[in-house]
Amino acid sequence: MGPLRGLRVLEFDAIGPVPWAAMMLADMGADVLRGRRGVTADLKDPAARDAVLALARNAHVLLEGHRPGVMERLGLGPEACLAASPALVYGRMTGWGQHGPLARAVGHDINYIGLTGALHATGTADRPVPPLNLVGDFGGGAMLLALGVMAAVLEARSSGQGQVVDAAMVDGSLLLMAPILGRVATGEWLDRREANLLDGGAPFYGVYETSDRRHMAVGAIEPAFYAALLAGLGLAPDALPPQHERAAWPETRRRFAALFATRTRDAWCAVFDGTEACVTPVLSLGEVPGHAHHVARESFVPVGGVQQPAPAPRFSRTASVAGRAPADAHGGGDEALRDWGFDPEDPRLSALGRDGLTPPATPPPRTP
């Protein structure tokens, strides 16, 4: 199942973007050794290193998320692995990249996006607010890694040569910021928060509190959508300054806020339902799975007894693998080795631990 069926991915244990990227590939049908099924290896043991190199020979993709130089010290860097498998795509996930003054520095999502302008541009007028760890870890990291390795896989199929994919969260975050940084360069974007079209500055693109202390999301940018917003709020178009008169935005926002505060969130949902005002409820995390749209699209699937987001994107012919049980990250190793063309009794693999470990009592997040 899935468009990546037949692709073998060797994933080294890591946190954050690497397992998330591997999850994406596994959802699309790739056979990921470590996530869905796994083996354990003491990489400081030369015998284990040789066993891992044997696995690399049968892999199309290798994913790792250590600091620069770690895999080389273990004898499993790109040079060694590409010597063992010349067509291998060696995907490297780091925060700062493989070279540069910060390459060996520690950091987290908040540090990477702090150097790209993403953190500066997000939040209230008073202070930046981290947008969870979505921009650096997952959008700028895991998505970049998954796209990069698949581009390299396609190229390797024609050239027969593998290569290293240097995916850095700081690079990916910069790439996500390209439209905003471009507008800054041309003077279209003011270099402060809550002063622009998409950062909460525009009254027609923001969040408003309702009488029950919930919130509505408003995205009425286009003239027709803005007109529908005004109609839903009971405002005549000539009762307000022109939509894009920036100097009038604070007063318009205050008027909108006062109106939204007069009704509950559900009451406003009823007002705007079926209109083109681009006004929707801000759902709590607990409310998300039960929303009618997600239910109709079967956007959540039970995984290990827990409702979790279904694989995406959706394919018309080669459906992704939905609803697979979460991994016991170190289980199913013998079966996996057989599928990868090895005899589990192969003496080269004797240093690998494969089965018999106790799975966690609570199912982990869906990271196949």
GROMACS .gro file of C-alpha atoms in nm:
model
  368
    1MET     CA    1   0.000   0.000   0.000
    2GLY     CA    2   0.106   0.357  -0.060
    3PRO     CA    3   0.301   0.523  -0.342
    4LEU     CA    4   0.636   0.452  -0.170
    5ARG     CA    5   0.585   0.078  -0.142
    6GLY     CA    6   0.918  -0.095  -0.189
    7LEU     CA    7   1.126   0.195  -0.057
    8ARG     CA    8   1.346   0.082   0.231
    9VAL     CA    9   1.441   0.345   0.490
   10LEU     CA   10   1.695   0.288   0.766
   11GLU     CA   11   1.611   0.534   1.047
   12PHE     CA   12   1.849   0.602   1.332
   13ASP     CA   13   1.688   0.675   1.667
   14ALA     CA   14   1.632   1.050   1.713
   15ILE     CA   15   1.372   1.294   1.841
   16GLY     CA   16   1.149   1.547   1.669
   17PRO     CA   17   1.190   1.593   1.294
   18VAL     CA   18   1.357   1.262   1.203
   19PRO     CA   19   1.083   1.028   1.334
   20TRP     CA   20   0.819   1.266   1.200
   21ALA     CA   21   0.973   1.257   0.851
   22ALA     CA   22   1.004   0.879   0.876
   23MET     CA   23   0.638   0.863   0.979
   24MET     CA   24   0.542   1.051   0.665
   25LEU     CA   25   0.742   0.812   0.447
   26ALA     CA   26   0.602   0.508   0.629
   27ASP     CA   27   0.245   0.638   0.592
   28MET     CA   28   0.306   0.648   0.218
   29GLY     CA   29   0.419   0.287   0.212
   30ALA     CA   30   0.794   0.295   0.277
   31ASP     CA   31   0.937   0.014   0.489
   32VAL     CA   32   1.103   0.204   0.773
   33LEU     CA   33   1.342  -0.005   0.979
   34ARG     CA   34   1.341   0.137   1.333
   35GLY     CA   35   1.001   0.296   1.352
   36ARG     CA   36   0.739   0.049   1.244
   37ARG     CA   37   0.972  -0.238   1.319
   38GLY     CA   38   1.315  -0.208   1.467
   39VAL     CA   39   1.644  -0.342   1.585
   40THR     CA   40   1.879  -0.216   1.853
   41ALA     CA   41   2.252  -0.175   1.818
   42ASP     CA   42   2.532  -0.046   2.038
   43LEU     CA   43   2.694   0.173   1.775
   44LYS     CA   44   3.017   0.188   1.977
   45ASP     CA   45   3.056  -0.186   1.919
   46PRO     CA   46   3.251  -0.254   1.594
   47ALA     CA   47   3.044  -0.567   1.531
   48ALA     CA   48   2.722  -0.365   1.557
   49ARG     CA   49   2.866  -0.103   1.326
   50ASP     CA   50   2.941  -0.371   1.065
   51ALA     CA   51   2.589  -0.507   1.105
   52VAL     CA   52   2.441  -0.162   1.049
   53LEU     CA   53   2.654  -0.118   0.737
   54ALA     CA   54   2.510  -0.445   0.614
   55LEU     CA   55   2.161  -0.303   0.667
   56ALA     CA   56   2.261   0.015   0.485
   57ARG     CA   57   2.355  -0.191   0.181
   58ASN     CA   58   1.993  -0.299   0.153
   59ALA     CA   59   1.844   0.046   0.219
   60HIS     CA   60   1.748   0.315  -0.029
   61VAL     CA   61   1.743   0.592   0.234
   62LEU     CA   62   1.923   0.647   0.564
   63LEU     CA   63   1.793   0.907   0.810
   64GLU     CA   64   1.990   1.041   1.106
   65GLY     CA   65   1.958   1.340   1.336
   66HIS     CA   66   2.282   1.359   1.532
   67ARG     CA   67   2.510   1.661   1.563
   68PRO     CA   68   2.769   1.699   1.286
   69GLY     CA   69   3.056   1.456   1.327
   70VAL     CA   70   2.878   1.202   1.551
   71MET     CA   71   2.800   0.950   1.278
   72GLU     CA   72   3.152   0.985   1.140
   73ARG     CA   73   3.302   0.906   1.481
   74LEU     CA   74   3.084   0.594   1.495
   75GLY     CA   75   3.215   0.482   1.157
   76LEU     CA   76   2.871   0.527   0.999
   77GLY     CA   77   2.909   0.863   0.827
   78PRO     CA   78   2.824   0.926   0.461
   79GLU     CA   79   3.164   0.815   0.334
   80ALA     CA   80   3.138   0.472   0.496
   81CYS     CA   81   2.773   0.419   0.412
   82LEU     CA   82   2.801   0.536   0.051
   83ALA     CA   83   3.103   0.311   0.007
   84ALA     CA   84   2.883   0.022   0.119
   85SER     CA   85   2.586   0.134  -0.093
   86PRO     CA   86   2.675   0.385  -0.370
   87ALA     CA   87   2.310   0.462  -0.451
   88LEU     CA   88   2.213   0.533  -0.090
   89VAL     CA   89   2.044   0.864  -0.006
   90TYR     CA   90   2.190   0.978   0.326
   91GLY     CA   91   1.948   1.219   0.494
   92ARG     CA   92   2.092   1.437   0.771
   93MET     CA   93   1.869   1.642   1.001
   94THR     CA   94   2.024   1.910   1.221
   95GLY     CA   95   1.927   2.246   1.360
   96TRP     CA   96   2.210   2.455   1.219
   97GLY     CA   97   2.334   2.245   0.924
   98GLN     CA   98   2.655   2.053   0.862
   99HIS     CA   99   2.881   2.359   0.849
  100GLY     CA  100   2.891   2.720   0.967
  101PRO     CA  101   2.981   2.889   1.298
  102LEU     CA  102   2.681   2.736   1.479
  103ALA     CA  103   2.697   2.389   1.323
  104ARG     CA  104   2.805   2.218   1.646
  105ALA     CA  105   2.602   2.440   1.881
  106VAL     CA  106   2.305   2.306   2.074
  107GLY     CA  107   1.959   2.444   2.013
  108HIS     CA  108   1.589   2.387   1.981
  109ASP     CA  109   1.312   2.505   1.752
  110ILE     CA  110   1.287   2.841   1.929
  111ASN     CA  111   1.657   2.908   1.868
  112TYR     CA  112   1.646   2.821   1.499
  113ILE     CA  113   1.341   3.033   1.424
  114GLY     CA  114   1.491   3.315   1.630
  115LEU     CA  115   1.764   3.350   1.367
  116THR     CA  116   1.527   3.351   1.071
  117GLY     CA  117   1.283   3.627   1.165
  118ALA     CA  118   0.998   3.380   1.213
  119LEU     CA  119   0.993   3.424   1.589
  120HIS     CA  120   1.029   3.801   1.567
  121ALA     CA  121   0.730   3.820   1.332
  122THR     CA  122   0.498   3.601   1.541
  123GLY     CA  123   0.312   3.706   1.855
  124THR     CA  124   0.165   4.020   2.002
  125ALA     CA  125   0.284   4.374   1.954
  126ASP     CA  126   0.453   4.353   2.295
  127ARG     CA  127   0.653   4.034   2.253
  128PRO     CA  128   0.724   3.738   2.026
  129VAL     CA  129   0.533   3.417   2.100
  130PRO     CA  130   0.670   3.076   1.987
  131PRO     CA  131   0.433   2.914   1.733
  132LEU     CA  132   0.466   2.581   1.918
  133ASN     CA  133   0.753   2.393   1.752
  134LEU     CA  134   0.582   2.374   1.416
  135VAL     CA  135   0.802   2.611   1.215
  136GLY     CA  136   1.149   2.482   1.299
  137ASP     CA  137   1.105   2.116   1.390
  138PHE     CA  138   0.829   2.008   1.157
  139GLY     CA  139   0.765   2.259   0.878
  140GLY     CA  140   1.123   2.373   0.839
  141GLY     CA  141   1.279   2.044   0.948
  142ALA     CA  142   1.085   1.724   0.889
  143MET     CA  143   0.904   1.840   0.575
  144LEU     CA  144   1.233   1.965   0.430
  145LEU     CA  145   1.403   1.635   0.509
  146ALA     CA  146   1.124   1.425   0.357
  147LEU     CA  147   1.113   1.635   0.039
  148GLY     CA  148   1.490   1.640   0.007
  149VAL     CA  149   1.539   1.266   0.041
  150MET     CA  150   1.260   1.189  -0.205
  151ALA     CA  151   1.411   1.428  -0.461
  152ALA     CA  152   1.745   1.253  -0.414
  153VAL     CA  153   1.581   0.910  -0.446
  154LEU     CA  154   1.431   1.010  -0.780
  155GLU     CA  155   1.768   1.137  -0.901
  156ALA     CA  156   1.946   0.821  -0.781
  157ARG     CA  157   1.711   0.604  -0.983
  158SER     CA  158   1.835   0.766  -1.303
  159SER     CA  159   2.200   0.825  -1.210
  160GLY     CA  160   2.265   0.523  -0.991
  161GLN     CA  161   2.444   0.751  -0.746
  162GLY     CA  162   2.341   0.841  -0.396
  163GLN     CA  163   2.421   1.161  -0.211
  164VAL     CA  164   2.397   1.342   0.120
  165VAL     CA  165   2.090   1.555   0.196
  166ASP     CA  166   2.182   1.829   0.446
  167ALA     CA  167   1.845   1.934   0.591
  168ALA     CA  168   1.882   2.210   0.853
  169MET     CA  169   1.592   2.350   1.049
  170VAL     CA  170   1.736   2.700   1.020
  171ASP     CA  171   1.741   2.665   0.639
  172GLY     CA  172   1.388   2.532   0.623
  173SER     CA  173   1.259   2.806   0.851
  174LEU     CA  174   1.423   3.068   0.629
  175LEU     CA  175   1.258   2.906   0.327
  176LEU     CA  176   0.917   2.927   0.497
  177MET     CA  177   0.984   3.295   0.564
  178ALA     CA  178   1.071   3.372   0.200
  179PRO     CA  179   0.735   3.539   0.117
  180ILE     CA  180   0.751   3.760   0.427
  181LEU     CA  181   1.119   3.850   0.392
  182GLY     CA  182   1.053   3.936   0.028
  183ARG     CA  183   0.781   4.178   0.132
  184VAL     CA  184   1.007   4.331   0.393
  185ALA     CA  185   1.271   4.391   0.126
  186THR     CA  186   1.022   4.571  -0.097
  187GLY     CA  187   0.873   4.777   0.185
  188GLU     CA  188   0.537   4.599   0.177
  189TRP     CA  189   0.579   4.454   0.528
  190LEU     CA  190   0.644   4.661   0.840
  191ASP     CA  191   0.914   4.518   1.064
  192ARG     CA  192   0.696   4.495   1.373
  193ARG     CA  193   0.425   4.260   1.496
  194GLU     CA  194   0.049   4.319   1.470
  195ALA     CA  195   0.101   4.581   1.202
  196ASN     CA  196   0.059   4.378   0.883
  197LEU     CA  197  -0.193   4.188   0.679
  198LEU     CA  198  -0.126   3.839   0.818
  199ASP     CA  199   0.018   3.898   1.166
  200GLY     CA  200  -0.296   4.018   1.343
  201GLY     CA  201  -0.257   4.380   1.242
  202ALA     CA  202  -0.543   4.382   0.994
  203PRO     CA  203  -0.885   4.377   1.165
  204PHE     CA  204  -1.019   4.144   0.897
  205TYR     CA  205  -0.748   3.882   0.961
  206GLY     CA  206  -0.728   3.792   1.325
  207VAL     CA  207  -0.887   3.630   1.628
  208TYR     CA  208  -1.174   3.770   1.837
  209GLU     CA  209  -1.299   3.668   2.179
  210THR     CA  210  -1.667   3.582   2.219
  211SER     CA  211  -1.897   3.631   2.517
  212ASP     CA  212  -1.821   3.280   2.649
  213ARG     CA  213  -1.445   3.347   2.638
  214ARG     CA  214  -1.396   3.136   2.328
  215HIS     CA  215  -1.272   3.270   1.999
  216MET     CA  216  -1.353   3.313   1.630
  217ALA     CA  217  -1.096   3.316   1.351
  218VAL     CA  218  -1.152   3.582   1.084
  219GLY     CA  219  -0.979   3.572   0.744
  220ALA     CA  220  -1.191   3.803   0.528
  221ILE     CA  221  -0.915   3.941   0.302
  222GLU     CA  222  -1.086   3.965  -0.038
  223PRO     CA  223  -1.349   4.239  -0.088
  224ALA     CA  224  -1.638   3.996  -0.127
  225PHE     CA  225  -1.538   3.810   0.188
  226TYR     CA  226  -1.497   4.138   0.377
  227ALA     CA  227  -1.845   4.245   0.270
  228ALA     CA  228  -1.985   3.916   0.401
  229LEU     CA  229  -1.803   3.974   0.731
  230LEU     CA  230  -1.957   4.319   0.769
  231ALA     CA  231  -2.301   4.183   0.685
  232GLY     CA  232  -2.268   3.911   0.948
  233LEU     CA  233  -2.163   4.170   1.205
  234GLY     CA  234  -2.455   4.394   1.111
  235LEU     CA  235  -2.234   4.676   0.981
  236ALA     CA  236  -2.303   4.883   0.673
  237PRO     CA  237  -1.997   4.922   0.442
  238ASP     CA  238  -2.011   5.300   0.468
  239ALA     CA  239  -2.005   5.281   0.849
  240LEU     CA  240  -1.633   5.210   0.845
  241PRO     CA  241  -1.322   5.352   0.676
  242PRO     CA  242  -1.196   5.171   0.363
  243GLN     CA  243  -1.084   4.815   0.430
  244HIS     CA  244  -0.713   4.871   0.360
  245GLU     CA  245  -0.674   5.209   0.527
  246ARG     CA  246  -0.399   5.101   0.764
  247ALA     CA  247  -0.427   5.403   0.994
  248ALA     CA  248  -0.789   5.309   1.068
  249TRP     CA  249  -0.718   4.945   1.148
  250PRO     CA  250  -0.691   4.985   1.530
  251GLU     CA  251  -1.031   5.153   1.555
  252THR     CA  252  -1.194   4.902   1.318
  253ARG     CA  253  -1.048   4.619   1.523
  254ARG     CA  254  -1.197   4.768   1.841
  255ARG     CA  255  -1.540   4.786   1.679
  256PHE     CA  256  -1.518   4.428   1.557
  257ALA     CA  257  -1.402   4.311   1.901
  258ALA     CA  258  -1.693   4.483   2.075
  259LEU     CA  259  -1.941   4.311   1.843
  260PHE     CA  260  -1.789   3.963   1.871
  261ALA     CA  261  -1.799   3.999   2.249
  262THR     CA  262  -2.179   4.022   2.244
  263ARG     CA  263  -2.247   3.657   2.148
  264THR     CA  264  -2.116   3.310   2.221
  265ARG     CA  265  -1.883   3.131   1.984
  266ASP     CA  266  -2.154   2.888   1.877
  267ALA     CA  267  -2.397   3.172   1.815
  268TRP     CA  268  -2.145   3.337   1.581
  269CYS     CA  269  -2.089   3.003   1.409
  270ALA     CA  270  -2.461   2.997   1.332
  271VAL     CA  271  -2.446   3.352   1.195
  272PHE     CA  272  -2.158   3.284   0.958
  273ASP     CA  273  -2.238   2.926   0.862
  274GLY     CA  274  -2.281   2.903   0.485
  275THR     CA  275  -2.152   3.257   0.419
  276GLU     CA  276  -1.831   3.361   0.241
  277ALA     CA  277  -1.701   3.564   0.533
  278CYS     CA  278  -1.413   3.324   0.612
  279VAL     CA  279  -1.515   3.316   0.978
  280THR     CA  280  -1.470   2.990   1.167
  281PRO     CA  281  -1.448   2.878   1.531
  282VAL     CA  282  -1.115   2.837   1.709
  283LEU     CA  283  -1.145   2.481   1.836
  284SER     CA  284  -0.978   2.352   2.149
  285LEU     CA  285  -0.752   2.050   2.101
  286GLY     CA  286  -1.016   1.827   2.256
  287GLU     CA  287  -1.283   1.951   2.016
  288VAL     CA  288  -1.086   1.895   1.697
  289PRO     CA  289  -1.151   1.522   1.634
  290GLY     CA  290  -1.527   1.562   1.670
  291HIS     CA  291  -1.574   1.848   1.424
  292ALA     CA  292  -1.817   1.753   1.147
  293HIS     CA  293  -1.571   1.827   0.867
  294HIS     CA  294  -1.301   1.604   1.016
  295VAL     CA  295  -1.556   1.332   1.082
  296ALA     CA  296  -1.684   1.343   0.723
  297ARG     CA  297  -1.331   1.323   0.582
  298GLU     CA  298  -1.226   1.056   0.832
  299SER     CA  299  -0.936   1.281   0.925
  300PHE     CA  300  -0.866   1.085   1.243
  301VAL     CA  301  -0.791   0.716   1.271
  302PRO     CA  302  -0.760   0.491   1.579
  303VAL     CA  303  -0.396   0.401   1.634
  304GLY     CA  304  -0.323   0.183   1.932
  305GLY     CA  305  -0.655   0.283   2.087
  306VAL     CA  306  -0.584   0.655   2.046
  307GLN     CA  307  -0.747   0.884   1.788
  308GLN     CA  308  -0.471   1.044   1.582
  309PRO     CA  309  -0.453   1.242   1.256
  310ALA     CA  310  -0.479   1.025   0.947
  311PRO     CA  311  -0.201   1.013   0.687
  312ALA     CA  312  -0.186   1.301   0.440
  313PRO     CA  313  -0.185   1.389   0.158
  314ARG     CA  314  -0.444   1.156   0.011
  315PHE     CA  315  -0.377   0.953  -0.303
  316SER     CA  316  -0.650   0.844  -0.544
  317ARG     CA  317  -0.494   0.512  -0.643
  318THR     CA  318  -0.217   0.420  -0.402
  319ALA     CA  319  -0.374   0.489  -0.065
  320SER     CA  320  -0.155   0.567   0.232
  321VAL     CA  321  -0.133   0.321   0.519
  322ALA     CA  322  -0.396   0.443   0.765
  323GLY     CA  323  -0.457   0.307   1.110
  324ARG     CA  324  -0.139   0.107   1.150
  325ALA     CA  325  -0.059   0.033   1.515
  326PRO     CA  326   0.211   0.249   1.670
  327ALA     CA  327   0.556   0.107   1.674
  328ASP     CA  328   0.721  -0.084   1.946
  329ALA     CA  329   1.034   0.086   1.823
  330HIS     CA  330   1.252  -0.215   1.898
  331GLY     CA  331   1.020  -0.501   1.809
  332GLY     CA  332   0.956  -0.713   1.500
  333GLY     CA  333   1.324  -0.712   1.413
  334ASP     CA  334   1.356  -1.069   1.287
  335GLU     CA  335   1.059  -1.026   1.055
  336ALA     CA  336   1.201  -0.696   0.934
  337LEU     CA  337   1.540  -0.848   0.862
  338ARG     CA  338   1.379  -1.128   0.660
  339ASP     CA  339   1.186  -0.872   0.457
  340TRP     CA  340   1.509  -0.684   0.396
  341GLY     CA  341   1.669  -0.998   0.251
  342PHE     CA  342   1.865  -1.113   0.558
  343ASP     CA  343   1.870  -1.442   0.741
  344PRO     CA  344   1.815  -1.336   1.105
  345GLU     CA  345   2.086  -1.589   1.196
  346ASP     CA  346   2.340  -1.418   0.970
  347PRO     CA  347   2.650  -1.388   1.193
  348ARG     CA  348   2.697  -1.027   1.083
  349LEU     CA  349   2.374  -0.941   1.261
  350SER     CA  350   2.451  -1.114   1.590
  351ALA     CA  351   2.525  -0.779   1.755
  352LEU     CA  352   2.172  -0.652   1.692
  353GLY     CA  353   1.898  -0.678   1.954
  354ARG     CA  354   1.567  -0.744   1.783
  355ASP     CA  355   1.277  -0.887   1.982
  356GLY     CA  356   1.144  -0.940   2.330
  357LEU     CA  357   1.146  -0.584   2.464
  358THR     CA  358   0.843  -0.469   2.660
  359PRO     CA  359   0.629  -0.216   2.470
  360PRO     CA  360   0.528   0.104   2.651
  361ALA     CA  361   0.211   0.086   2.861
  362THR     CA  362   0.066   0.395   2.689
  363PRO     CA  363   0.067   0.404   2.307
  364PRO     CA  364   0.316   0.667   2.186
  365PRO     CA  365   0.229   0.932   1.926
  366ARG     CA  366   0.197   0.802   1.572
  367THR     CA  367   0.560   0.784   1.463
  368PRO     CA  368   0.584   0.462   1.259
   0.00000   0.00000   0.00000
